[in-house]
Amino acid sequence: MSFNLRAAQQHIGHLTRRNGLVRRFEPKPSSAVAWVNLGVVSVPTVKSPASYAVCLHEIGHIMTPWRRVKKMWREAFAWEWAVRNALWWNPMMTRTMQACLLTHVESLDKRYKRPWKGHIFWLLGFGDHADIVRIFRNKGVD
């Protein structure tokens, strides 16, 4: 299935309404954020597969139960939620996810424990698009 802008925009609107979330618009995707305790997501307008993925990821922060784990793990679980709940998942979305996860690896210092070798963080952050789709979407490659 190819990317459908209107369907993606409607999907984000539906997810926020259905889950009682407040949606604020953030012009820069790199500044997107979820205020989990408030149920607020500040996300870009969906204009591309990349911005759709970012919106899903921020909603994923609120929808996953993994709020009290280490930051890198929260990021991985929110991205997993995004992959599983997207209408489709394409290579541009995988590249966006992996670029975002890479920023967390680069910002680590010795105070923070990295996820173990087989942790979901590494598969999502550095895995092959086809493997990610096969494992997390139980479908063929999008």
GROMACS .gro file of C-alpha atoms in nm, residues 27-105:
model
   79
   27PRO     CA    1   0.603   2.318   1.303
   28LYS     CA    2   0.935   2.131   1.337
   29PRO     CA    3   0.914   1.749   1.352
   30SER     CA    4   1.241   1.747   1.549
   31SER     CA    5   1.064   1.938   1.828
   32ALA     CA    6   0.770   1.698   1.858
   33VAL     CA    7   0.699   1.588   2.215
   34ALA     CA    8   0.444   1.401   2.424
   35TRP     CA    9   0.346   1.518   2.771
   36VAL     CA   10   0.239   1.177   2.892
   37ASN     CA   11   0.084   1.277   3.224
   38LEU     CA   12  -0.122   1.550   3.056
   39GLY     CA   13  -0.230   1.346   2.754
   40VAL     CA   14  -0.093   1.611   2.519
   41VAL     CA   15   0.103   1.555   2.199
   42SER     CA   16   0.279   1.839   2.021
   43VAL     CA   17   0.330   1.708   1.670
   44PRO     CA   18   0.384   1.835   1.316
   45THR     CA   19   0.112   1.849   1.055
   46VAL     CA   20   0.117   1.526   0.858
   47LYS     CA   21   0.272   1.614   0.523
   48SER     CA   22   0.480   1.304   0.449
   49PRO     CA   23   0.545   0.948   0.566
   50ALA     CA   24   0.817   1.089   0.795
   51SER     CA   25   0.587   1.334   0.975
   52TYR     CA   26   0.318   1.064   1.000
   53ALA     CA   27   0.572   0.834   1.169
   54VAL     CA   28   0.674   1.109   1.415
   55CYS     CA   29   0.308   1.173   1.506
   56LEU     CA   30   0.248   0.802   1.566
   57HIS     CA   31   0.563   0.781   1.777
   58GLU     CA   32   0.457   1.067   2.005
   59ILE     CA   33   0.110   0.917   2.047
   60GLY     CA   34   0.287   0.588   2.123
   61HIS     CA   35   0.456   0.748   2.423
   62ILE     CA   36   0.113   0.798   2.577
   63MET     CA   37  -0.041   0.470   2.462
   64THR     CA   38   0.232   0.233   2.583
   65PRO     CA   39   0.248   0.120   2.944
   66TRP     CA   40   0.628   0.153   2.951
   67ARG     CA   41   0.652   0.492   3.118
   68ARG     CA   42   0.880   0.406   3.408
   69VAL     CA   43   1.167   0.251   3.217
   70LYS     CA   44   1.491   0.401   3.092
   71LYS     CA   45   1.463   0.668   2.821
   72MET     CA   46   1.612   0.459   2.541
   73TRP     CA   47   1.366   0.182   2.621
   74ARG     CA   48   1.069   0.424   2.626
   75GLU     CA   49   1.178   0.550   2.285
   76ALA     CA   50   1.196   0.197   2.145
   77PHE     CA   51   0.856   0.099   2.284
   78ALA     CA   52   0.692   0.417   2.148
   79TRP     CA   53   0.841   0.343   1.805
   80GLU     CA   54   0.724  -0.017   1.826
   81TRP     CA   55   0.373   0.113   1.897
   82ALA     CA   56   0.403   0.341   1.594
   83VAL     CA   57   0.507   0.056   1.364
   84ARG     CA   58   0.230  -0.171   1.489
   85ASN     CA   59  -0.044   0.094   1.467
   86ALA     CA   60   0.042   0.266   1.138
   87LEU     CA   61  -0.194   0.216   0.847
   88TRP     CA   62   0.121   0.116   0.656
   89TRP     CA   63   0.494   0.133   0.722
   90ASN     CA   64   0.731   0.221   0.441
   91PRO     CA   65   1.111   0.258   0.408
   92MET     CA   66   1.101   0.638   0.461
   93MET     CA   67   0.925   0.579   0.793
   94THR     CA   68   1.190   0.325   0.893
   95ARG     CA   69   1.468   0.573   0.806
   96THR     CA   70   1.295   0.843   1.013
   97MET     CA   71   1.261   0.608   1.310
   98GLN     CA   72   1.621   0.495   1.285
   99ALA     CA   73   1.755   0.851   1.258
  100CYS     CA   74   1.561   0.946   1.572
  101LEU     CA   75   1.682   0.641   1.764
  102LEU     CA   76   2.040   0.707   1.654
  103THR     CA   77   2.028   1.051   1.822
  104HIS     CA   78   1.963   0.872   2.152
  105VAL     CA   79   2.262   0.642   2.104
   0.00000   0.00000   0.00000
